[in-house]
Tab-separated table of C-alpha atoms in Angstrom:
chain	number	residue	atom	x	y	z
A	1	UNK	CA	23.691	15.831	-19.074
A	2	UNK	CA	24.092	12.032	-18.928
A	3	UNK	CA	23.175	12.032	-15.235
A	4	UNK	CA	20.006	13.984	-15.968
A	5	UNK	CA	18.961	11.482	-18.644
A	6	UNK	CA	19.574	8.547	-16.329
A	7	UNK	CA	17.604	10.178	-13.540
A	8	UNK	CA	14.716	10.891	-15.896
A	9	UNK	CA	14.592	7.260	-17.035
A	10	UNK	CA	14.641	6.029	-13.470
A	11	UNK	CA	11.793	8.289	-12.502
A	12	UNK	CA	9.730	7.110	-15.465
A	13	UNK	CA	10.167	3.461	-14.500
A	14	UNK	CA	9.183	4.249	-10.925
A	15	UNK	CA	6.113	6.167	-12.095
A	16	UNK	CA	5.059	3.274	-14.315
A	17	UNK	CA	5.298	0.692	-11.529
A	18	UNK	CA	3.658	2.985	-8.999
A	19	UNK	CA	0.839	3.774	-11.432
A	20	UNK	CA	0.238	0.073	-12.045
A	21	UNK	CA	-0.035	-0.754	-8.351
A	22	UNK	CA	-2.361	2.216	-7.794
A	23	UNK	CA	-4.677	0.869	-10.494
A	24	UNK	CA	-4.547	-2.639	-9.020
A	25	UNK	CA	-5.153	-1.217	-5.544
A	26	UNK	CA	-8.495	0.175	-6.697
A	27	UNK	CA	-9.564	-3.374	-7.573
A	28	UNK	CA	-9.214	-4.493	-3.966
A	29	UNK	CA	-11.110	-1.513	-2.636
A	30	UNK	CA	-13.831	-1.975	-5.242
A	31	UNK	CA	-14.149	-5.598	-4.160
A	32	UNK	CA	-14.444	-4.494	-0.533
A	33	UNK	CA	-17.370	-2.208	-1.278
A	34	UNK	CA	-19.232	-4.177	-3.942
A	35	UNK	CA	-18.551	-7.916	-3.818
A	36	UNK	CA	-21.298	-10.045	-2.329
A	37	UNK	CA	-18.903	-11.907	-0.004
A	38	UNK	CA	-16.585	-8.996	0.856
A	39	UNK	CA	-17.505	-8.935	4.558
A	40	UNK	CA	-18.547	-12.564	4.996
A	41	UNK	CA	-15.658	-14.636	3.583
A	42	UNK	CA	-11.877	-14.464	3.394
A	43	UNK	CA	-10.955	-14.498	-0.330
A	44	UNK	CA	-7.644	-16.153	0.538
A	45	UNK	CA	-9.150	-19.041	2.498
A	46	UNK	CA	-8.636	-22.215	0.400
A	47	UNK	CA	-11.717	-23.783	1.961
A	48	UNK	CA	-14.155	-21.121	0.738
A	49	UNK	CA	-12.520	-19.254	-2.150
A	50	UNK	CA	-12.207	-19.948	-5.865
A	51	UNK	CA	-9.375	-19.258	-8.298
A	52	UNK	CA	-10.709	-15.960	-9.653
A	53	UNK	CA	-11.557	-14.589	-6.212
A	54	UNK	CA	-8.257	-15.714	-4.687
A	55	UNK	CA	-6.108	-14.037	-7.312
A	56	UNK	CA	-8.318	-10.934	-7.354
A	57	UNK	CA	-7.322	-10.434	-3.742
A	58	UNK	CA	-3.805	-11.853	-3.972
A	59	UNK	CA	-2.671	-9.593	-6.831
A	60	UNK	CA	-3.541	-6.546	-4.752
A	61	UNK	CA	-1.008	-7.645	-2.131
A	62	UNK	CA	1.625	-6.081	-4.363
A	63	UNK	CA	0.276	-2.572	-3.856
A	64	UNK	CA	1.176	-1.468	-0.322
A	65	UNK	CA	4.725	-2.913	-0.123
A	66	UNK	CA	5.606	-1.705	-3.615
A	67	UNK	CA	4.312	1.773	-2.850
A	68	UNK	CA	6.248	1.930	0.434
A	69	UNK	CA	9.445	0.713	-1.259
A	70	UNK	CA	9.085	3.329	-4.005
A	71	UNK	CA	8.302	6.005	-1.419
A	72	UNK	CA	11.653	5.276	0.189
A	73	UNK	CA	13.372	5.351	-3.211
A	74	UNK	CA	11.716	8.703	-3.989
A	75	UNK	CA	13.058	10.100	-0.719
A	76	UNK	CA	16.577	9.219	-1.830
A	77	UNK	CA	15.998	10.844	-5.213
A	78	UNK	CA	14.895	14.003	-3.405
A	79	UNK	CA	18.097	13.889	-1.368
A	80	UNK	CA	19.999	14.500	-4.620
A	81	UNK	CA	18.519	17.992	-4.871
A	82	UNK	CA	17.875	18.890	-1.214
A	83	UNK	CA	20.130	19.273	1.773
A	84	UNK	CA	19.643	16.804	4.611
A	85	UNK	CA	18.161	19.563	6.744
A	86	UNK	CA	15.662	20.523	4.045
A	87	UNK	CA	14.743	16.915	3.322
A	88	UNK	CA	14.405	16.046	7.008
A	89	UNK	CA	12.065	18.988	7.630
A	90	UNK	CA	10.025	18.099	4.548
A	91	UNK	CA	9.641	14.469	5.668
A	92	UNK	CA	8.516	15.491	9.149
A	93	UNK	CA	5.917	17.909	7.827
A	94	UNK	CA	4.692	15.507	5.159
A	95	UNK	CA	4.562	12.644	7.659
A	96	UNK	CA	2.449	14.664	10.094
A	97	UNK	CA	0.210	15.740	7.207
A	98	UNK	CA	-0.244	12.101	6.153
A	99	UNK	CA	-1.247	11.038	9.663
A	100	UNK	CA	-3.755	13.876	10.048
A	101	UNK	CA	-5.081	13.153	6.570
A	102	UNK	CA	-5.541	9.474	7.465
A	103	UNK	CA	-7.464	10.288	10.623
A	104	UNK	CA	-9.685	13.081	9.306
A	105	UNK	CA	-10.103	12.767	5.552
A	106	UNK	CA	-9.545	9.125	4.717
A	107	UNK	CA	-11.506	7.692	7.631
A	108	UNK	CA	-14.542	9.632	6.510
A	109	UNK	CA	-14.046	8.480	2.909
A	110	UNK	CA	-13.975	4.880	4.104
A	111	UNK	CA	-16.885	4.963	6.535
A	112	UNK	CA	-19.011	8.091	5.811
A	113	UNK	CA	-19.442	8.153	9.590
A	114	UNK	CA	-19.548	11.768	10.762
A	115	UNK	CA	-19.133	10.577	14.353
A	116	UNK	CA	-15.846	8.795	13.601
A	117	UNK	CA	-16.953	5.834	15.693
A	118	UNK	CA	-13.940	3.844	14.537
A	119	UNK	CA	-10.750	5.594	13.499
A	120	UNK	CA	-8.567	3.305	11.431
A	121	UNK	CA	-4.823	3.674	11.100
A	122	UNK	CA	-4.063	2.150	7.713
A	123	UNK	CA	-1.381	2.473	5.055
A	124	UNK	CA	-1.295	6.300	4.937
A	125	UNK	CA	-0.625	6.412	8.671
A	126	UNK	CA	2.122	3.801	8.318
A	127	UNK	CA	3.771	5.787	5.529
A	128	UNK	CA	3.440	9.002	7.519
A	129	UNK	CA	5.059	7.707	10.699
A	130	UNK	CA	7.768	6.001	8.613
A	131	UNK	CA	8.543	9.325	6.916
A	132	UNK	CA	8.910	11.026	10.283
A	133	UNK	CA	11.306	8.339	11.491
A	134	UNK	CA	13.203	8.376	8.202
A	135	UNK	CA	13.656	12.139	8.626
A	136	UNK	CA	15.986	11.325	11.510
A	137	UNK	CA	17.562	8.237	9.962
A	138	UNK	CA	18.797	10.049	6.842
A	139	UNK	CA	21.262	11.946	9.046
A	140	UNK	CA	23.105	8.679	9.687
A	141	UNK	CA	25.606	7.118	7.263
A	142	UNK	CA	24.099	5.068	4.477
A	143	UNK	CA	25.452	1.822	5.966
A	144	UNK	CA	23.553	2.438	9.200
A	145	UNK	CA	20.279	2.980	7.314
A	146	UNK	CA	20.837	-0.167	5.258
A	147	UNK	CA	21.685	-2.367	8.246
A	148	UNK	CA	18.793	-1.018	10.317
A	149	UNK	CA	16.284	-1.556	7.517
A	150	UNK	CA	17.608	-5.009	6.706
A	151	UNK	CA	17.519	-6.132	10.333
A	152	UNK	CA	13.910	-5.002	10.740
A	153	UNK	CA	12.759	-6.655	7.515
A	154	UNK	CA	14.593	-9.925	8.218
A	155	UNK	CA	13.954	-10.348	11.909
A	156	UNK	CA	10.750	-8.539	12.923
A	157	UNK	CA	8.916	-11.866	12.670
A	158	UNK	CA	10.791	-12.987	15.771
A	159	UNK	CA	8.263	-10.818	17.590
A	160	UNK	CA	5.613	-13.365	16.537
A	161	UNK	CA	7.002	-15.654	19.258
A	162	UNK	CA	6.443	-12.985	21.885
A	163	UNK	CA	2.942	-12.298	20.617
A	164	UNK	CA	1.930	-15.966	20.450
A	165	UNK	CA	2.923	-16.642	24.034
A	166	UNK	CA	1.708	-13.425	25.658
A	167	UNK	CA	-1.925	-12.689	26.453
A	168	UNK	CA	-1.180	-9.328	28.091
A	169	UNK	CA	0.424	-7.380	25.266
A	170	UNK	CA	0.375	-3.631	26.081
A	171	UNK	CA	-1.662	-1.232	23.977
A	172	UNK	CA	1.371	0.720	22.774
A	173	UNK	CA	2.757	-2.453	21.217
A	174	UNK	CA	-0.145	-2.514	18.760
A	175	UNK	CA	1.169	0.610	17.037
A	176	UNK	CA	4.494	-1.177	16.758
A	177	UNK	CA	3.729	-4.683	15.477
A	178	UNK	CA	0.303	-6.188	16.259
A	179	UNK	CA	-3.041	-4.981	14.806
A	180	UNK	CA	-5.700	-4.327	17.398
A	181	UNK	CA	-9.073	-2.683	17.937
A	182	UNK	CA	-8.528	-0.340	20.880
A	183	UNK	CA	-11.608	0.983	22.741
A	184	UNK	CA	-11.328	4.695	23.485
A	185	UNK	CA	-14.813	5.380	24.833
A	186	UNK	CA	-18.059	3.411	24.787
A	187	UNK	CA	-18.802	4.744	21.314
A	188	UNK	CA	-15.353	5.233	19.796
A	189	UNK	CA	-12.537	2.883	18.859
A	190	UNK	CA	-9.093	3.105	17.372
A	191	UNK	CA	-8.255	0.324	14.905
A	192	UNK	CA	-4.512	-0.063	14.350
A	193	UNK	CA	-4.526	-2.048	11.115
A	194	UNK	CA	-1.014	-1.133	9.919
A	195	UNK	CA	1.538	-1.352	12.766
A	196	UNK	CA	4.482	0.662	11.538
A	197	UNK	CA	7.661	-1.317	12.338
A	198	UNK	CA	7.848	-3.580	9.245
A	199	UNK	CA	6.729	-0.755	6.946
A	200	UNK	CA	9.441	1.513	8.345
A	201	UNK	CA	12.022	-1.196	7.715
A	202	UNK	CA	10.781	-1.534	4.149
A	203	UNK	CA	10.889	2.230	3.585
A	204	UNK	CA	14.513	2.316	4.717
A	205	UNK	CA	15.274	-0.479	2.284
A	206	UNK	CA	13.499	1.562	-0.390
A	207	UNK	CA	15.764	4.505	0.403
A	208	UNK	CA	18.777	2.238	-0.060
A	209	UNK	CA	17.239	0.804	-3.225
A	210	UNK	CA	17.021	4.329	-4.634
A	211	UNK	CA	20.708	4.897	-3.984
A	212	UNK	CA	21.611	1.519	-5.468
A	213	UNK	CA	20.019	2.172	-8.865
A	214	UNK	CA	20.535	5.924	-9.128
A	215	UNK	CA	23.977	5.988	-10.710
A	216	UNK	CA	23.699	3.121	-13.175
A	217	UNK	CA	23.142	3.197	-16.917
A	218	UNK	CA	20.085	1.387	-18.286
A	219	UNK	CA	21.829	-1.904	-19.097
A	220	UNK	CA	23.592	-2.253	-15.740
A	221	UNK	CA	20.463	-1.191	-13.861
A	222	UNK	CA	18.368	-3.798	-15.673
A	223	UNK	CA	20.871	-6.547	-14.911
A	224	UNK	CA	20.954	-5.562	-11.238
A	225	UNK	CA	17.171	-5.386	-10.961
A	226	UNK	CA	16.839	-8.857	-12.488
A	227	UNK	CA	19.296	-10.256	-9.950
A	228	UNK	CA	17.555	-8.590	-6.993
A	229	UNK	CA	14.040	-9.460	-8.120
A	230	UNK	CA	14.886	-13.069	-8.981
A	231	UNK	CA	16.833	-13.473	-5.744
A	232	UNK	CA	13.900	-12.286	-3.643
A	233	UNK	CA	11.506	-14.638	-5.411
A	234	UNK	CA	13.868	-17.589	-4.965
A	235	UNK	CA	14.397	-16.645	-1.314
A	236	UNK	CA	10.623	-16.570	-0.812
A	237	UNK	CA	10.083	-19.983	-2.420
A	238	UNK	CA	12.866	-21.712	-0.508
A	239	UNK	CA	12.118	-20.194	2.900
A	240	UNK	CA	8.348	-20.626	2.517
A	241	UNK	CA	8.842	-24.269	1.519
A	242	UNK	CA	10.707	-24.968	4.756
A	243	UNK	CA	7.816	-23.662	6.888
A	244	UNK	CA	10.546	-22.617	9.289
A	245	UNK	CA	10.435	-18.846	9.561
A	246	UNK	CA	9.172	-15.657	7.965
A	247	UNK	CA	5.402	-15.966	8.329
A	248	UNK	CA	3.376	-16.602	11.503
A	249	UNK	CA	0.906	-18.907	9.713
A	250	UNK	CA	2.380	-22.033	8.142
A	251	UNK	CA	1.211	-23.381	4.800
A	252	UNK	CA	-0.430	-26.790	4.798
A	253	UNK	CA	-1.301	-29.471	2.281
A	254	UNK	CA	-4.878	-29.125	1.068
A	255	UNK	CA	-7.302	-31.369	-0.814
A	256	UNK	CA	-5.636	-30.660	-4.150
A	257	UNK	CA	-2.589	-28.962	-5.648
A	258	UNK	CA	-4.388	-25.683	-6.375
A	259	UNK	CA	-5.625	-25.234	-2.821
A	260	UNK	CA	-2.162	-26.149	-1.539
A	261	UNK	CA	-0.761	-23.386	-3.752
A	262	UNK	CA	-3.318	-21.004	-2.241
A	263	UNK	CA	-2.080	-21.922	1.226
A	264	UNK	CA	1.542	-21.505	0.120
A	265	UNK	CA	0.884	-18.029	-1.289
A	266	UNK	CA	-1.287	-16.926	1.621
A	267	UNK	CA	1.276	-14.880	3.533
A	268	UNK	CA	0.419	-12.341	6.212
A	269	UNK	CA	-0.130	-8.674	5.389
A	270	UNK	CA	-1.159	-7.310	8.819
A	271	UNK	CA	1.623	-6.708	9.694
A	272	UNK	CA	3.576	-7.648	6.558
A	273	UNK	CA	5.693	-10.699	7.181
A	274	UNK	CA	9.166	-11.181	5.747
A	275	UNK	CA	7.787	-13.676	3.237
A	276	UNK	CA	4.943	-11.361	2.272
A	277	UNK	CA	7.439	-8.624	1.465
A	278	UNK	CA	9.697	-10.961	-0.548
A	279	UNK	CA	6.712	-12.415	-2.422
A	280	UNK	CA	5.563	-8.970	-3.540
A	281	UNK	CA	8.739	-6.908	-3.852
A	282	UNK	CA	10.573	-9.490	-5.950
A	283	UNK	CA	8.122	-9.458	-8.898
A	284	UNK	CA	7.735	-5.678	-8.596
A	285	UNK	CA	11.476	-5.188	-9.080
A	286	UNK	CA	11.447	-7.581	-12.032
A	287	UNK	CA	8.687	-5.476	-13.564
A	288	UNK	CA	10.924	-2.432	-13.293
A	289	UNK	CA	13.723	-4.340	-15.019
A	290	UNK	CA	11.697	-5.446	-18.017
A	291	UNK	CA	9.488	-2.399	-18.490
A	292	UNK	CA	11.910	0.420	-17.755
A	293	UNK	CA	11.915	1.600	-21.354
A	294	UNK	CA	8.195	1.138	-22.009
A	295	UNK	CA	7.046	4.061	-24.155
A	296	UNK	CA	3.679	3.020	-25.574
A	297	UNK	CA	0.409	4.826	-25.028
A	298	UNK	CA	-0.492	2.398	-22.254
A	299	UNK	CA	2.709	3.247	-20.365
A	300	UNK	CA	1.976	6.973	-20.623
A	301	UNK	CA	-1.539	6.487	-19.262
A	302	UNK	CA	-0.475	4.257	-16.381
A	303	UNK	CA	2.365	6.637	-15.462
A	304	UNK	CA	-0.118	9.476	-14.981
A	305	UNK	CA	-1.634	7.629	-12.017
A	306	UNK	CA	1.878	6.977	-10.718
A	307	UNK	CA	2.793	10.664	-10.744
A	308	UNK	CA	-0.236	11.700	-8.665
A	309	UNK	CA	-0.699	8.713	-6.336
A	310	UNK	CA	-1.935	10.559	-3.260
A	311	UNK	CA	-4.402	12.650	-5.271
A	312	UNK	CA	-5.697	9.523	-6.991
A	313	UNK	CA	-5.850	7.590	-3.715
A	314	UNK	CA	-8.302	9.867	-1.992
A	315	UNK	CA	-10.396	10.524	-5.110
A	316	UNK	CA	-10.864	6.845	-5.869
A	317	UNK	CA	-12.012	6.091	-2.323
A	318	UNK	CA	-14.625	8.846	-2.308
A	319	UNK	CA	-15.856	7.822	-5.751
A	320	UNK	CA	-16.089	4.149	-4.755
A	321	UNK	CA	-18.042	4.912	-1.601
A	322	UNK	CA	-20.362	7.423	-3.288
A	323	UNK	CA	-21.136	4.896	-6.018
A	324	UNK	CA	-21.674	2.237	-3.360
A	325	UNK	CA	-24.166	4.517	-1.605
A	326	UNK	CA	-25.991	5.269	-4.859
A	327	UNK	CA	-26.388	1.597	-5.754
A	328	UNK	CA	-27.426	0.811	-2.173
A	329	UNK	CA	-30.285	3.313	-2.448
A	330	UNK	CA	-31.197	2.108	-5.955
A	331	UNK	CA	-31.598	-1.426	-4.572
A	332	UNK	CA	-34.452	-0.115	-2.437
A	333	UNK	CA	-32.753	0.582	0.871
A	334	UNK	CA	-33.303	3.788	2.783
A	335	UNK	CA	-30.656	6.242	3.913
A	336	UNK	CA	-31.393	5.166	7.492
A	337	UNK	CA	-30.644	1.544	6.550
A	338	UNK	CA	-27.283	2.651	5.239
A	339	UNK	CA	-26.101	4.288	8.445
A	340	UNK	CA	-27.225	1.574	10.865
A	341	UNK	CA	-24.252	-0.729	10.318
A	342	UNK	CA	-22.194	-2.396	12.986
A	343	UNK	CA	-18.722	-1.212	13.970
A	344	UNK	CA	-16.016	-1.619	11.280
A	345	UNK	CA	-18.480	-1.995	8.398
A	346	UNK	CA	-18.641	1.153	6.233
A	347	UNK	CA	-21.997	2.850	5.864
A	348	UNK	CA	-24.225	1.735	2.971
A	349	UNK	CA	-22.960	-1.841	3.036
A	350	UNK	CA	-24.901	-4.855	4.257
A	351	UNK	CA	-22.636	-7.923	4.615
A	352	UNK	CA	-23.749	-10.660	2.245
A	353	UNK	CA	-25.386	-8.217	-0.140
A	354	UNK	CA	-23.592	-7.138	-3.260
A	355	UNK	CA	-22.553	-8.195	-6.739
A	356	UNK	CA	-20.714	-10.981	-8.514
A	357	UNK	CA	-17.011	-10.754	-9.279
A	358	UNK	CA	-17.492	-9.876	-12.995
A	359	UNK	CA	-19.650	-6.916	-11.966
A	360	UNK	CA	-16.943	-5.856	-9.505
A	361	UNK	CA	-14.428	-5.801	-12.368
A	362	UNK	CA	-16.735	-3.649	-14.479
A	363	UNK	CA	-17.158	-1.165	-11.613
A	364	UNK	CA	-13.393	-1.156	-11.051
A	365	UNK	CA	-12.735	-0.320	-14.698
A	366	UNK	CA	-15.276	2.494	-14.499
A	367	UNK	CA	-13.627	3.920	-11.370
A	368	UNK	CA	-10.133	3.915	-12.850
A	369	UNK	CA	-11.089	5.281	-16.267
A	370	UNK	CA	-13.372	7.993	-14.899
A	371	UNK	CA	-10.584	9.355	-12.694
A	372	UNK	CA	-8.031	9.641	-15.491
A	373	UNK	CA	-9.078	13.138	-16.701
A	374	UNK	CA	-8.739	14.585	-13.182
A	375	UNK	CA	-5.432	12.818	-12.566
A	376	UNK	CA	-4.085	13.972	-15.922
A	377	UNK	CA	-5.154	17.548	-15.208
A	378	UNK	CA	-3.505	17.506	-11.799
A	379	UNK	CA	-0.351	15.937	-13.217
A	380	UNK	CA	-0.058	18.763	-15.742
A	381	UNK	CA	-0.859	21.357	-13.100
A	382	UNK	CA	1.974	20.051	-10.902
A	383	UNK	CA	4.365	20.067	-13.855
A	384	UNK	CA	3.504	23.676	-14.683
A	385	UNK	CA	3.670	24.936	-11.085
A	386	UNK	CA	6.847	23.468	-9.652
A	387	UNK	CA	7.317	26.682	-7.698
A	388	UNK	CA	4.321	25.884	-5.462
A	389	UNK	CA	5.751	24.035	-2.472
A	390	UNK	CA	2.361	22.865	-1.162
A	391	UNK	CA	1.963	20.585	-4.189
A	392	UNK	CA	4.666	18.374	-2.719
A	393	UNK	CA	2.275	17.373	0.052
A	394	UNK	CA	-0.597	16.204	-2.180
């Protein structure tokens, strides 16, 4: 009975953190589709950004790595009630489903291009391929999984040296570690935005993280989470300060302290550098430590999004793009104007045209709040139909 209570608490803390990052994630996507400078300026560039815009983008860096870490932890929690054979088969099937979903469903949600002129491989693809690989890794001893994940996370940035000095990097390598737009035909491209190697390393570490916290009582778990989270933050600060290793782009002194801080915090996401992962995972783990027992109404609401992340993910993208299209037409543009964009720009967006940051925040709040009834309904449906295996894939 004690084990069941501990497991339930752990799941609630994971749901709360995952729900929070899903809500924050929608802010970044809303900015992409509605902000006036979304496709003309880098919000992290100290030379062109401002404080509000920088942190609007920077805070969303926490989403993908936290979600991947928690996905790995959730796999371990499933291993407590499934055999390795059952779990391995489930991960393979779910991974394939994620990849197909990314290519067919999500790419259309992002672009509204029925011709699929550019097929992007983003975070869902990276999670999918990592699940497939993890399906084989879970058959190895825990120590092997831990060492393999740790080595990838710590040392994958050594590949930056190979990439910087090589102008003839093969196409297959792009799936592995370097983003690239790959021409397929004259009218179709494949954009590998999320090379999988660092994400797979992080998912393995998430699996080990799940095992680490699974058997502890609340007090011991909190103490451990504080140590891990604080250690990662300290590691990030010290290693980043040296400008020695862990991120392909070095930070530099800027015209003032604030812009220098922007440069210091501007770590690489594509692919995620070691310092990027430490910068984001450390605070996320601290959040788990201090909010594990949160029981207020706000925690219950946020946790709903965390229990149906995949369902929420696709709904929020379609809603964002449909609203973007509606406002595009209201501004006086024609439907033909909306589908005449260049490659990599979603339909119904004209770079340099959009809204101020406060308006973006209002739209973001509308997106998140309007999706709550559907997410809550689906959450209850899943809870009442645990016998339906297909629900585990959505």
